[in-house]
Amino acid sequence: MGINRIDKKSYPYLFLKHFVAFWHNHVFYQRIVIQNRDQIPENAHLIFTGNHQNALMDALVFLFTAKSRMVFMARSDIYKKPFIGAILYFLRMLPIFRIKDGFSEVKKNDKIFQKTIDVIKNKIGLVIMPEGNHGDKRRLRDLKKGFARIAFQTEEANDFQLNMQVIPVGIDYSNYENFRSELFVNFGKPIPVSDYYESYKNAPAIAINQIKEQLAESLIPLMVQIKSEKHYDLYNELREIYKNEMIEKMGFPSSEQPFKLQTDKELISRLEIFEEEHPEQMDSFQKMVLRYRDNIQKQKLSYNIVREKTCSNIGLLGKLLLLVLASPIFLIGWILNYIPFGLSIYIGLKMKDPQFKSSVKFVISMIFWPLFHFLETLIVWFIFKDWTIVLGFFVAMPILGILARGYWVSFKKYLKALRWSRLKKNNIGVYQSIKNNQQEILSKTATLFG
């Protein structure tokens, strides 16, 4: 499939889309929360735009949470190898050429932009990440003009009759890298391109900047926005350290989305005011928080575990007994499922860019787990030649995998609880230092609220 058929229906593509959607929505992510999807106009000419912090996974957000056919824009350098380019076209991805690619390459955008006009005119959603590339911070970076140029050129080619709209989308991950993390997708109010028609007709450059600024203003309320460069780590760590207190202050039932975004934004707003009024205190505040974080990481603990009371010996023994009793199920599930998931984790760890780790884990696990499942089922057939046993194994393997992962999560929590209890018993100095540091941070943060 080349550029000329990128907006045509394809049954192989639809089959692949449904399989990838299942893996994305039900396997890779533990929970996906979608807010305000009803704001997306139906049967309309749309450009979808969002913050870009997680490589391929950001593109999949649009494909599997918005009820629309999609075509995506991607940077051109990943199309250099013809085989890779063919795959990307099959996946409904169009290249966009940048000045850094060379002037002769940039001229190829004329053909690409013409194709985007066809895509939008046919009421297929066009997805553009307006920041241009992915970042590693929870903030919106400066937007590029590409989405605006495409929007206005498409309208101009259709006598400004399409009534195009730009859909801002905020994306937030509980963890960028981890398997079974939480994804939050927050659709914003559509931006009518028609609001800028007259301005574009008189001064195109001004109109492009105006709609670009409007998109930025629309995206920021939909996502976590930490503007501070110097004290970014302070803001980011406090989101987790103080989340329980924020939930209580704001009267929310849990720390899950969409409540987490609201508490994060309120805390960030309070901290920004504090930074403006007391800039001289920010360096020491950040050092305090980072010292706390580093001590917890050094002891292989977590923010949640150190908030809890240490577990009694009887309690630890009871948890250990349950883990021992459940260990046979874990071992079977681990043996049957480790290779495909272990491979994805191993390759992900080799990635130099942390924002690509979850994308690699997603793709590798999605390809190798079904293949491995099929091969194991085939081996069971050759051994037993009994369809009842084969069917039972086929159904049991993924269930055992889910149980094995649940066991592993519980086991890691047990180890942290054990370390925390031992620290109090065997090294009271370090234990008390962490508790004092924690209380100091909670007290300091409480002052943000008067």
CSV table of C-alpha atoms in Angstrom, one decimal:
chain,number,residue,atom,x,y,z
A,1,MET,CA,0.0,0.0,0.0
A,2,GLY,CA,1.5,3.3,-1.1
A,3,ILE,CA,0.5,6.9,-0.5
A,4,ASN,CA,-2.3,6.8,-3.1
A,5,ARG,CA,-4.2,4.1,-1.3
A,6,ILE,CA,-3.6,5.3,2.3
A,7,ASP,CA,-7.2,6.5,2.7
A,8,LYS,CA,-8.8,3.4,1.2
A,9,LYS,CA,-10.4,0.6,3.1
A,10,SER,CA,-8.3,-2.5,3.6
A,11,TYR,CA,-9.5,-5.8,5.2
A,12,PRO,CA,-6.0,-6.9,6.3
A,13,TYR,CA,-5.6,-3.5,8.0
A,14,LEU,CA,-9.0,-3.8,9.7
A,15,PHE,CA,-8.0,-7.3,11.0
A,16,LEU,CA,-4.7,-6.0,12.3
A,17,LYS,CA,-6.4,-3.0,13.8
A,18,HIS,CA,-8.8,-5.1,15.8
A,19,PHE,CA,-6.1,-7.4,17.1
A,20,VAL,CA,-3.8,-4.5,18.1
A,21,ALA,CA,-6.8,-2.8,19.7
A,22,PHE,CA,-7.4,-5.8,21.9
A,23,TRP,CA,-3.8,-5.9,23.0
A,24,HIS,CA,-3.7,-2.2,23.6
A,25,ASN,CA,-7.0,-1.9,25.5
A,26,HIS,CA,-7.2,-5.2,27.4
A,27,VAL,CA,-3.6,-6.5,27.8
A,28,PHE,CA,-1.0,-3.8,27.7
A,29,TYR,CA,-2.9,-1.2,29.8
A,30,GLN,CA,-4.5,-2.1,33.1
A,31,ARG,CA,-7.0,0.7,32.9
A,32,ILE,CA,-7.9,3.3,30.2
A,33,VAL,CA,-10.0,6.3,31.2
A,34,ILE,CA,-11.6,8.3,28.4
A,35,GLN,CA,-13.1,11.7,29.2
A,36,ASN,CA,-15.3,14.0,27.0
A,37,ARG,CA,-15.3,11.7,23.9
A,38,ASP,CA,-18.8,12.9,23.3
A,39,GLN,CA,-17.4,16.3,22.3
A,40,ILE,CA,-16.0,14.8,19.1
A,41,PRO,CA,-18.3,15.9,16.2
A,42,GLU,CA,-19.7,13.0,14.1
A,43,ASN,CA,-19.4,12.8,10.3
A,44,ALA,CA,-17.1,15.8,10.3
A,45,HIS,CA,-13.8,17.0,8.8
A,46,LEU,CA,-11.3,16.7,11.7
A,47,ILE,CA,-7.6,17.1,12.7
A,48,PHE,CA,-6.7,15.4,16.0
A,49,THR,CA,-3.8,16.9,17.9
A,50,GLY,CA,-2.3,15.9,21.3
A,51,ASN,CA,0.7,16.3,23.6
A,52,HIS,CA,3.5,13.9,22.6
A,53,GLN,CA,5.5,12.2,25.4
A,54,ASN,CA,5.4,8.5,24.6
A,55,ALA,CA,6.5,7.7,21.0
A,56,LEU,CA,4.3,5.2,19.2
A,57,MET,CA,1.9,4.8,22.1
A,58,ASP,CA,0.6,8.3,21.7
A,59,ALA,CA,-0.5,7.5,18.1
A,60,LEU,CA,-2.3,4.4,19.3
A,61,VAL,CA,-4.3,6.5,21.8
A,62,PHE,CA,-6.1,8.2,18.9
A,63,LEU,CA,-6.6,5.0,16.9
A,64,PHE,CA,-8.3,3.2,19.8
A,65,THR,CA,-10.1,5.9,21.8
A,66,ALA,CA,-11.7,8.0,19.1
A,67,LYS,CA,-14.4,6.5,17.0
A,68,SER,CA,-13.1,7.5,13.6
A,69,ARG,CA,-10.9,6.2,10.8
A,70,MET,CA,-7.5,7.7,11.1
A,71,VAL,CA,-4.4,8.7,9.1
A,72,PHE,CA,-1.3,9.7,10.9
A,73,MET,CA,1.6,12.1,10.2
A,74,ALA,CA,5.1,11.0,11.1
A,75,ARG,CA,8.6,12.4,10.6
A,76,SER,CA,10.2,11.4,7.3
A,77,ASP,CA,13.5,10.0,8.6
A,78,ILE,CA,11.8,6.7,9.6
A,79,TYR,CA,10.8,6.1,6.0
A,80,LYS,CA,14.3,5.8,4.6
A,81,LYS,CA,14.2,2.0,4.2
A,82,PRO,CA,11.7,1.0,1.5
A,83,PHE,CA,10.5,-2.0,3.5
A,84,ILE,CA,9.9,0.1,6.6
A,85,GLY,CA,8.2,2.8,4.5
A,86,ALA,CA,5.8,0.2,3.0
A,87,ILE,CA,4.9,-1.0,6.5
A,88,LEU,CA,4.3,2.6,7.7
A,89,TYR,CA,2.0,3.3,4.7
A,90,PHE,CA,0.1,0.1,5.4
A,91,LEU,CA,-0.4,1.4,9.0
A,92,ARG,CA,-1.9,4.7,7.6
A,93,MET,CA,1.1,6.9,8.3
A,94,LEU,CA,2.2,9.7,6.0
A,95,PRO,CA,5.7,11.2,6.1
A,96,ILE,CA,6.2,14.9,6.8
A,97,PHE,CA,9.6,16.4,5.7
A,98,ARG,CA,11.4,19.0,7.7
A,99,ILE,CA,14.1,21.5,6.8
A,100,LYS,CA,16.7,19.4,8.6
A,101,ASP,CA,15.9,16.7,6.0
A,102,GLY,CA,17.1,18.9,3.2
A,103,PHE,CA,15.5,21.5,1.0
A,104,SER,CA,14.9,19.1,-1.8
A,105,GLU,CA,13.1,16.8,0.6
A,106,VAL,CA,10.9,19.5,2.0
A,107,LYS,CA,9.5,20.1,-1.5
A,108,LYS,CA,8.0,16.6,-1.3
A,109,ASN,CA,5.6,17.9,1.3
A,110,ASP,CA,3.5,19.4,-1.6
A,111,LYS,CA,2.4,15.9,-2.5
A,112,ILE,CA,1.9,14.9,1.1
A,113,PHE,CA,-0.2,18.0,1.9
A,114,GLN,CA,-2.3,17.3,-1.2
A,115,LYS,CA,-3.0,13.8,0.1
A,116,THR,CA,-3.9,15.2,3.5
A,117,ILE,CA,-6.5,17.3,1.8
A,118,ASP,CA,-8.1,14.2,0.3
A,119,VAL,CA,-8.0,12.4,3.7
A,120,ILE,CA,-9.7,15.2,5.5
A,121,LYS,CA,-12.2,15.9,2.7
A,122,ASN,CA,-13.2,12.2,2.9
A,123,LYS,CA,-14.0,12.7,6.7
A,124,ILE,CA,-11.0,10.6,7.8
A,125,GLY,CA,-9.4,11.9,10.9
A,126,LEU,CA,-5.9,13.3,10.4
A,127,VAL,CA,-3.6,12.9,13.5
A,128,ILE,CA,-0.8,15.3,14.0
A,129,MET,CA,1.5,15.7,17.0
A,130,PRO,CA,1.9,19.5,16.9
A,131,GLU,CA,5.0,19.4,19.1
A,132,GLY,CA,6.9,17.7,16.2
A,133,ASN,CA,8.6,15.0,18.3
A,134,HIS,CA,8.2,13.4,21.7
A,135,GLY,CA,9.6,14.9,24.9
A,136,ASP,CA,10.4,13.4,28.3
A,137,LYS,CA,8.7,15.9,30.5
A,138,ARG,CA,5.1,16.4,31.6
A,139,ARG,CA,4.6,19.7,29.8
A,140,LEU,CA,3.5,21.0,26.5
A,141,ARG,CA,6.4,22.3,24.4
A,142,ASP,CA,6.3,24.9,21.6
A,143,LEU,CA,3.9,23.8,18.8
A,144,LYS,CA,4.9,23.6,15.2
A,145,LYS,CA,2.8,25.2,12.4
A,146,GLY,CA,2.2,22.1,10.3
A,147,PHE,CA,-1.3,21.3,11.6
A,148,ALA,CA,-2.4,24.9,11.0
A,149,ARG,CA,-1.0,25.0,7.4
A,150,ILE,CA,-2.7,21.7,6.6
A,151,ALA,CA,-6.0,22.9,8.0
A,152,PHE,CA,-6.0,26.2,6.1
A,153,GLN,CA,-4.7,24.7,2.9
A,154,THR,CA,-7.4,22.1,3.0
A,155,GLU,CA,-10.1,24.7,3.6
A,156,GLU,CA,-8.7,26.9,0.9
A,157,ALA,CA,-8.7,24.0,-1.6
A,158,ASN,CA,-12.4,23.6,-0.8
A,159,ASP,CA,-13.5,27.2,-0.9
A,160,PHE,CA,-13.6,27.3,2.9
A,161,GLN,CA,-16.8,25.2,2.9
A,162,LEU,CA,-15.6,22.1,5.0
A,163,ASN,CA,-16.2,23.6,8.5
A,164,MET,CA,-13.0,21.8,9.7
A,165,GLN,CA,-12.4,21.4,13.4
A,166,VAL,CA,-9.2,20.8,15.4
A,167,ILE,CA,-9.6,18.4,18.3
A,168,PRO,CA,-7.2,19.0,21.2
A,169,VAL,CA,-6.4,15.8,23.2
A,170,GLY,CA,-4.6,15.6,26.5
A,171,ILE,CA,-2.8,12.3,27.1
A,172,ASP,CA,-1.4,11.2,30.5
A,173,TYR,CA,0.3,7.9,31.5
A,174,SER,CA,0.6,6.8,35.2
A,175,ASN,CA,4.0,5.4,34.0
A,176,TYR,CA,5.6,5.9,30.7
A,177,GLU,CA,7.5,2.5,30.6
A,178,ASN,CA,5.6,-0.1,32.7
A,179,PHE,CA,3.4,-2.8,31.4
A,180,ARG,CA,-0.1,-2.6,32.9
A,181,SER,CA,0.0,1.1,33.7
A,182,GLU,CA,-2.9,3.5,33.5
A,183,LEU,CA,-3.8,5.6,30.5
A,184,PHE,CA,-5.9,8.8,30.6
A,185,VAL,CA,-7.3,10.4,27.4
A,186,ASN,CA,-8.9,13.8,27.8
A,187,PHE,CA,-10.7,15.2,24.7
A,188,GLY,CA,-11.2,18.9,24.6
A,189,LYS,CA,-13.6,21.3,23.0
A,190,PRO,CA,-13.2,21.4,19.2
A,191,ILE,CA,-11.6,24.5,17.7
A,192,PRO,CA,-13.4,25.6,14.5
A,193,VAL,CA,-11.0,26.6,11.8
A,194,SER,CA,-13.7,28.9,10.4
A,195,ASP,CA,-13.0,31.3,13.3
A,196,TYR,CA,-9.8,32.2,11.6
A,197,TYR,CA,-10.9,32.3,7.9
A,198,GLU,CA,-11.0,36.1,7.6
A,199,SER,CA,-7.7,36.5,9.3
A,200,TYR,CA,-6.1,33.8,7.0
A,201,LYS,CA,-7.4,35.5,3.9
A,202,ASN,CA,-5.8,38.8,5.0
A,203,ALA,CA,-2.6,37.6,6.6
A,204,PRO,CA,-2.0,33.8,6.5
A,205,ALA,CA,1.0,33.9,8.8
A,206,ILE,CA,-0.9,35.8,11.5
A,207,ALA,CA,-3.9,33.3,11.3
A,208,ILE,CA,-1.5,30.3,11.6
A,209,ASN,CA,0.0,31.8,14.7
A,210,GLN,CA,-3.4,32.6,16.1
A,211,ILE,CA,-4.8,29.1,15.8
A,212,LYS,CA,-1.5,27.6,17.0
A,213,GLU,CA,-1.8,29.7,20.2
A,214,GLN,CA,-5.4,28.7,20.6
A,215,LEU,CA,-4.5,25.0,20.4
A,216,ALA,CA,-1.8,25.4,23.0
A,217,GLU,CA,-4.3,27.2,25.3
A,218,SER,CA,-6.8,24.4,24.7
A,219,LEU,CA,-4.3,21.6,25.3
A,220,ILE,CA,-2.8,22.8,28.6
A,221,PRO,CA,-6.0,22.3,30.7
A,222,LEU,CA,-6.3,18.8,29.4
A,223,MET,CA,-2.9,17.5,30.7
A,224,VAL,CA,-0.3,17.8,33.4
A,225,GLN,CA,1.7,21.0,32.7
A,226,ILE,CA,4.9,21.6,34.7
A,227,LYS,CA,6.4,24.8,33.3
A,228,SER,CA,9.3,25.1,35.7
A,229,GLU,CA,12.6,24.0,34.2
A,230,LYS,CA,14.9,24.4,37.2
A,231,HIS,CA,12.5,22.8,39.7
A,232,TYR,CA,10.8,20.3,37.4
A,233,ASP,CA,11.7,17.3,39.7
A,234,LEU,CA,10.2,19.0,42.7
A,235,TYR,CA,6.8,19.5,41.0
A,236,ASN,CA,6.9,16.0,39.5
A,237,GLU,CA,7.8,14.1,42.7
A,238,LEU,CA,5.3,16.0,44.8
A,239,ARG,CA,2.5,14.9,42.6
A,240,GLU,CA,3.1,11.4,44.0
A,241,ILE,CA,4.3,12.2,47.5
A,242,TYR,CA,1.3,14.4,48.3
A,243,LYS,CA,-1.4,12.7,46.2
A,244,ASN,CA,-3.3,11.2,49.2
A,245,GLU,CA,-3.5,14.6,50.9
A,246,MET,CA,-4.7,16.2,47.7
A,247,ILE,CA,-7.4,13.6,47.2
A,248,GLU,CA,-8.6,14.3,50.8
A,249,LYS,CA,-8.4,18.1,50.4
A,250,MET,CA,-10.4,18.1,47.2
A,251,GLY,CA,-12.9,15.5,48.4
A,252,PHE,CA,-12.4,12.9,45.6
A,253,PRO,CA,-13.1,9.2,46.1
A,254,SER,CA,-9.8,7.9,44.8
A,255,SER,CA,-6.4,8.9,43.3
A,256,GLU,CA,-7.3,7.3,40.0
A,257,GLN,CA,-8.1,9.3,36.8
A,258,PRO,CA,-9.8,11.7,36.2
A,259,PHE,CA,-9.4,12.8,39.8
A,260,LYS,CA,-5.6,12.5,39.6
A,261,LEU,CA,-5.3,15.1,36.8
A,262,GLN,CA,-7.4,17.6,38.8
A,263,THR,CA,-5.3,17.1,42.0
A,264,ASP,CA,-2.1,17.4,40.0
A,265,LYS,CA,-3.2,20.6,38.4
A,266,GLU,CA,-4.3,22.1,41.7
A,267,LEU,CA,-1.0,21.2,43.4
A,268,ILE,CA,1.0,22.5,40.5
A,269,SER,CA,-0.9,25.8,40.6
A,270,ARG,CA,-0.3,26.2,44.3
A,271,LEU,CA,3.4,25.4,43.9
A,272,GLU,CA,3.7,27.9,41.1
A,273,ILE,CA,2.3,30.6,43.3
A,274,PHE,CA,4.7,29.6,46.1
A,275,GLU,CA,7.6,29.7,43.6
A,276,GLU,CA,6.6,33.2,42.5
A,277,GLU,CA,6.3,34.5,46.1
A,278,HIS,CA,9.2,32.6,47.7
A,279,PRO,CA,11.8,31.8,44.9
A,280,GLU,CA,14.6,31.7,47.5
A,281,GLN,CA,13.0,28.6,49.1
A,282,MET,CA,12.6,26.5,46.0
A,283,ASP,CA,16.2,25.2,45.8
A,284,SER,CA,16.1,23.9,49.4
A,285,PHE,CA,12.6,22.5,48.9
A,286,GLN,CA,13.7,20.6,45.9
A,287,LYS,CA,16.8,19.2,47.6
A,288,MET,CA,14.6,18.0,50.5
A,289,VAL,CA,12.3,16.1,48.1
A,290,LEU,CA,15.1,14.7,46.0
A,291,ARG,CA,17.0,13.5,49.1
A,292,TYR,CA,13.8,11.7,50.2
A,293,ARG,CA,13.3,10.2,46.7
A,294,ASP,CA,16.9,9.0,46.6
A,295,ASN,CA,16.8,7.5,50.1
A,296,ILE,CA,13.7,5.5,49.2
A,297,GLN,CA,15.2,4.3,45.9
A,298,LYS,CA,18.4,3.3,47.7
A,299,GLN,CA,16.4,1.2,50.2
A,300,LYS,CA,14.3,-0.3,47.3
A,301,LEU,CA,11.1,1.0,48.8
A,302,SER,CA,8.3,3.2,47.4
A,303,TYR,CA,6.4,6.3,48.4
A,304,ASN,CA,3.3,4.2,49.2
A,305,ILE,CA,5.0,1.7,51.4
A,306,VAL,CA,6.7,4.3,53.7
A,307,ARG,CA,3.4,5.9,54.3
A,308,GLU,CA,2.1,2.7,55.9
A,309,LYS,CA,2.8,1.4,59.4
A,310,THR,CA,5.4,-1.4,59.4
A,311,CYS,CA,3.9,-4.8,59.2
A,312,SER,CA,4.1,-7.1,62.3
A,313,ASN,CA,6.0,-10.3,62.2
A,314,ILE,CA,2.8,-12.3,62.3
A,315,GLY,CA,1.4,-10.2,59.4
A,316,LEU,CA,4.5,-10.7,57.3
A,317,LEU,CA,4.4,-14.4,58.1
A,318,GLY,CA,0.8,-14.7,57.0
A,319,LYS,CA,1.5,-12.9,53.7
A,320,LEU,CA,4.5,-15.1,53.1
A,321,LEU,CA,2.4,-18.3,53.7
A,322,LEU,CA,-0.1,-17.1,51.2
A,323,LEU,CA,2.6,-16.5,48.6
A,324,VAL,CA,4.1,-19.9,49.2
A,325,LEU,CA,0.7,-21.6,48.8
A,326,ALA,CA,0.1,-19.7,45.5
A,327,SER,CA,3.7,-20.2,44.2
A,328,PRO,CA,2.9,-23.3,42.1
A,329,ILE,CA,0.3,-21.3,40.1
A,330,PHE,CA,2.9,-18.5,39.7
A,331,LEU,CA,5.6,-20.9,38.5
A,332,ILE,CA,3.4,-22.6,35.9
A,333,GLY,CA,2.1,-19.2,34.6
A,334,TRP,CA,5.6,-17.7,34.7
A,335,ILE,CA,7.2,-20.7,32.7
A,336,LEU,CA,4.4,-20.6,30.1
A,337,ASN,CA,4.5,-16.8,29.5
A,338,TYR,CA,7.9,-15.5,30.5
A,339,ILE,CA,9.8,-15.8,27.2
A,340,PRO,CA,7.6,-13.4,25.1
A,341,PHE,CA,7.1,-10.9,27.9
A,342,GLY,CA,10.7,-11.2,29.2
A,343,LEU,CA,12.0,-10.6,25.7
A,344,SER,CA,10.0,-7.4,25.3
A,345,ILE,CA,11.3,-6.2,28.7
A,346,TYR,CA,14.9,-7.1,27.8
A,347,ILE,CA,14.8,-5.3,24.5
A,348,GLY,CA,13.0,-2.3,26.0
A,349,LEU,CA,15.8,-1.9,28.6
A,350,LYS,CA,18.3,-1.6,25.7
A,351,MET,CA,16.6,1.4,24.2
A,352,LYS,CA,18.6,4.6,24.7
A,353,ASP,CA,15.5,6.8,24.5
A,354,PRO,CA,13.3,6.0,27.6
A,355,GLN,CA,10.2,7.3,25.7
A,356,PHE,CA,10.5,4.4,23.3
A,357,LYS,CA,10.6,1.6,25.9
A,358,SER,CA,6.9,1.1,26.2
A,359,SER,CA,6.5,1.2,22.4
A,360,VAL,CA,9.1,-1.6,22.1
A,361,LYS,CA,7.5,-3.6,24.9
A,362,PHE,CA,4.1,-3.3,23.3
A,363,VAL,CA,5.2,-4.3,19.8
A,364,ILE,CA,7.5,-7.2,20.9
A,365,SER,CA,5.0,-8.7,23.4
A,366,MET,CA,2.1,-8.3,20.9
A,367,ILE,CA,4.0,-10.2,18.2
A,368,PHE,CA,5.7,-12.9,20.2
A,369,TRP,CA,3.1,-13.8,22.8
A,370,PRO,CA,0.5,-15.1,20.3
A,371,LEU,CA,3.3,-16.9,18.4
A,372,PHE,CA,4.6,-18.5,21.6
A,373,HIS,CA,1.1,-19.4,22.6
A,374,PHE,CA,0.5,-21.1,19.3
A,375,LEU,CA,3.8,-23.1,19.5
A,376,GLU,CA,3.1,-24.2,23.1
A,377,THR,CA,-0.4,-25.3,22.1
A,378,LEU,CA,1.1,-27.2,19.2
A,379,ILE,CA,3.5,-29.0,21.5
A,380,VAL,CA,0.7,-30.0,23.8
A,381,TRP,CA,-1.2,-31.4,20.8
A,382,PHE,CA,1.8,-33.5,19.7
A,383,ILE,CA,2.2,-34.9,23.2
A,384,PHE,CA,-1.4,-35.7,24.1
A,385,LYS,CA,-3.3,-35.7,20.8
A,386,ASP,CA,-6.5,-34.9,22.8
A,387,TRP,CA,-8.6,-31.9,21.8
A,388,THR,CA,-10.0,-31.5,25.3
A,389,ILE,CA,-6.5,-31.2,26.8
A,390,VAL,CA,-5.4,-28.9,24.0
A,391,LEU,CA,-8.4,-26.6,24.4
A,392,GLY,CA,-8.0,-26.5,28.2
A,393,PHE,CA,-4.3,-25.6,27.8
A,394,PHE,CA,-5.2,-22.9,25.2
A,395,VAL,CA,-7.6,-21.3,27.5
A,396,ALA,CA,-5.6,-21.8,30.7
A,397,MET,CA,-2.3,-20.3,29.4
A,398,PRO,CA,-3.4,-16.6,29.3
A,399,ILE,CA,-5.3,-17.0,32.6
A,400,LEU,CA,-2.3,-18.4,34.3
A,401,GLY,CA,-0.2,-15.6,32.9
A,402,ILE,CA,-2.6,-13.0,34.4
A,403,LEU,CA,-2.4,-14.8,37.8
A,404,ALA,CA,1.4,-15.0,37.6
A,405,ARG,CA,1.6,-11.3,37.0
A,406,GLY,CA,-0.7,-10.6,39.9
A,407,TYR,CA,1.4,-12.9,42.1
A,408,TRP,CA,4.6,-11.1,41.0
A,409,VAL,CA,3.1,-7.7,41.9
A,410,SER,CA,2.0,-9.0,45.3
A,411,PHE,CA,5.5,-10.5,45.8
A,412,LYS,CA,7.2,-7.2,45.1
A,413,LYS,CA,4.9,-5.4,47.5
A,414,TYR,CA,5.7,-8.0,50.1
A,415,LEU,CA,9.4,-7.5,49.7
A,416,LYS,CA,9.0,-3.8,50.1
A,417,ALA,CA,7.0,-4.3,53.3
A,418,LEU,CA,9.6,-6.7,54.6
A,419,ARG,CA,12.4,-4.3,53.9
A,420,TRP,CA,10.5,-1.4,55.6
A,421,SER,CA,9.9,-3.6,58.7
A,422,ARG,CA,13.5,-4.8,58.8
A,423,LEU,CA,14.8,-1.2,58.4
A,424,LYS,CA,12.8,-0.1,61.5
A,425,LYS,CA,14.1,-3.1,63.4
A,426,ASN,CA,17.8,-3.2,62.3
A,427,ASN,CA,18.6,0.3,61.2
A,428,ILE,CA,16.4,2.7,63.2
A,429,GLY,CA,18.6,5.7,62.2
A,430,VAL,CA,17.9,5.3,58.4
A,431,TYR,CA,14.2,4.5,59.2
A,432,GLN,CA,13.7,7.6,61.3
A,433,SER,CA,15.6,9.8,58.8
A,434,ILE,CA,13.1,8.7,56.0
A,435,LYS,CA,10.1,9.3,58.3
A,436,ASN,CA,11.4,12.7,59.4
A,437,ASN,CA,12.1,13.7,55.8
A,438,GLN,CA,8.6,12.6,54.8
A,439,GLN,CA,7.0,14.6,57.6
A,440,GLU,CA,9.1,17.6,56.7
A,441,ILE,CA,7.9,17.4,53.1
A,442,LEU,CA,4.2,16.9,54.0
A,443,SER,CA,4.3,19.8,56.4
A,444,LYS,CA,6.1,22.1,53.9
A,445,THR,CA,3.6,21.2,51.2
A,446,ALA,CA,0.7,21.8,53.5
A,447,THR,CA,1.8,25.5,53.8
A,448,LEU,CA,1.0,25.9,50.1
A,449,PHE,CA,-2.7,25.8,51.1
A,450,GLY,CA,-2.5,28.4,53.9
